[in-house]
């Protein structure tokens, strides 16, 4: 459903494909909110977290969906979902307390930081150097 629209609908333009990552943000933020409200990372928070990780993984493996288009401001749609997944993973790793989850938290945090920095640099380049 994330990738395929009904045959009668117009396809989403290729420049707007980064918007698909916004589907990841809601369950990851919901897991953090649920954990904060309940005071622990219980089953409700885990369910939302694993839904967000499933959506994140299903988008990451579809690399071709996000290649081959020029810069647009829609690239900023990558930053919030990736950061929210990284934060939810850090929260979950602090609850589970094992090496694999901590490594995953550090890895996703690094990917998020590189993504935000890269999109910021690309935006500044296109705004001030190229003027578009």
Coordinates of C-alpha atoms in Angstrom, one line a residue:
X1 CA 0.0 0.0 0.0
X2 CA 2.9 2.3 0.6
X3 CA 4.5 1.8 -2.8
X4 CA 1.6 0.9 -5.0
X5 CA -1.3 3.2 -5.6
X6 CA -4.6 2.1 -7.2
X7 CA -4.3 1.7 -11.0
X8 CA -7.0 4.4 -11.4
X9 CA -4.9 7.0 -9.4
X10 CA -2.1 9.1 -10.7
X11 CA 1.3 7.8 -9.6
X12 CA 3.2 9.9 -7.1
X13 CA 5.9 11.9 -8.8
X14 CA 9.4 10.5 -8.4
X15 CA 10.5 13.7 -6.6
X16 CA 8.0 13.1 -3.8
X17 CA 9.1 9.5 -3.0
X18 CA 10.9 10.6 0.1
X19 CA 7.5 11.4 1.6
X20 CA 7.0 7.6 2.0
X21 CA 9.4 7.8 5.0
X22 CA 6.8 9.8 6.9
X23 CA 4.9 6.6 7.4
X24 CA 7.7 5.5 9.7
X25 CA 7.5 8.5 12.0
X26 CA 4.0 7.9 13.5
X27 CA 4.6 4.5 15.1
X28 CA 8.1 5.3 16.3
X29 CA 6.9 8.5 18.0
X30 CA 3.9 6.6 19.3
X31 CA 6.1 4.0 20.9
X32 CA 8.2 6.7 22.7
X33 CA 5.0 8.4 23.8
X34 CA 3.4 5.2 25.1
X35 CA 6.6 4.3 27.0
X36 CA 6.7 7.8 28.5
X37 CA 3.0 7.7 29.5
X38 CA 3.1 4.2 31.0
X39 CA 6.5 4.6 32.6
X40 CA 8.0 1.6 31.0
X41 CA 8.6 0.1 27.5
X42 CA 5.7 -2.3 27.8
X43 CA 3.9 -4.4 25.1
X44 CA 2.1 -1.4 23.6
X45 CA 5.3 0.5 23.1
X46 CA 7.0 -2.5 21.7
X47 CA 4.3 -3.1 19.2
X48 CA 4.5 0.4 17.9
X49 CA 8.3 0.2 17.9
X50 CA 8.4 -3.0 15.9
X51 CA 5.8 -1.7 13.4
X52 CA 8.0 1.4 12.8
X53 CA 11.1 -0.9 12.4
X54 CA 9.2 -3.0 9.9
X55 CA 8.1 0.0 7.9
X56 CA 11.7 1.4 8.1
X57 CA 13.2 -1.9 6.9
X58 CA 10.6 -2.2 4.1
X59 CA 11.6 1.2 2.8
X60 CA 15.3 0.8 3.2
X61 CA 15.4 -2.4 1.1
X62 CA 13.6 -0.6 -1.7
X63 CA 16.7 1.5 -2.6
X64 CA 15.6 1.9 -6.3
X65 CA 12.5 3.7 -5.2
X66 CA 14.6 6.5 -3.8
X67 CA 17.4 6.8 -6.5
X68 CA 17.7 8.7 -9.7
X69 CA 15.9 12.0 -9.0
X70 CA 17.2 15.5 -8.5
X71 CA 17.2 17.4 -5.2
X72 CA 14.0 18.8 -3.9
X73 CA 12.8 20.1 -0.6
X74 CA 10.9 16.8 -0.2
X75 CA 14.3 15.3 0.9
X76 CA 13.6 16.9 4.3
X77 CA 11.0 14.1 4.7
X78 CA 13.9 11.7 5.4
X79 CA 15.1 13.6 8.5
X80 CA 12.3 13.4 11.0
X81 CA 11.3 9.7 10.5
X82 CA 14.9 8.6 10.6
X83 CA 15.6 10.6 13.7
X84 CA 12.4 9.4 15.4
X85 CA 13.3 5.7 14.7
X86 CA 16.8 6.3 16.1
X87 CA 15.4 7.9 19.2
X88 CA 12.9 5.1 19.7
X89 CA 15.7 2.5 19.2
X90 CA 17.8 4.3 21.9
X91 CA 14.9 4.2 24.3
X92 CA 14.2 0.5 23.5
X93 CA 18.0 -0.3 23.8
X94 CA 18.1 1.3 27.3
X95 CA 15.1 -0.9 28.3
X96 CA 16.4 -4.2 26.8
X97 CA 20.0 -3.7 27.7
X98 CA 22.0 -5.9 25.3
X99 CA 24.9 -5.2 23.0
X100 CA 23.1 -5.8 19.7
X101 CA 20.4 -3.2 20.5
X102 CA 23.0 -0.7 21.7
X103 CA 24.9 -1.2 18.4
X104 CA 21.7 -0.7 16.4
X105 CA 20.9 2.4 18.4
X106 CA 24.4 3.9 17.7
X107 CA 24.2 2.8 14.0
X108 CA 20.7 4.4 13.5
X109 CA 21.7 7.5 15.3
X110 CA 24.8 7.8 13.1
X111 CA 22.7 7.3 10.0
X112 CA 20.2 9.9 11.2
X113 CA 23.0 12.4 11.9
X114 CA 24.6 11.9 8.5
X115 CA 21.2 12.2 6.8
X116 CA 20.3 15.5 8.5
X117 CA 23.8 16.9 7.9
X118 CA 23.7 15.8 4.2
X119 CA 20.3 17.2 3.5
X120 CA 21.2 20.4 5.3
X121 CA 24.4 20.8 3.2
X122 CA 22.6 19.9 0.0
X123 CA 19.9 22.4 0.8
X124 CA 22.4 25.2 1.5
X125 CA 24.3 24.3 -1.7
X126 CA 21.2 24.4 -3.9
X127 CA 19.8 27.5 -2.2
X128 CA 22.9 29.7 -2.1
X129 CA 25.3 28.3 -4.7
X130 CA 23.0 27.3 -7.4
X131 CA 20.1 29.6 -6.6
X132 CA 17.4 27.0 -7.2

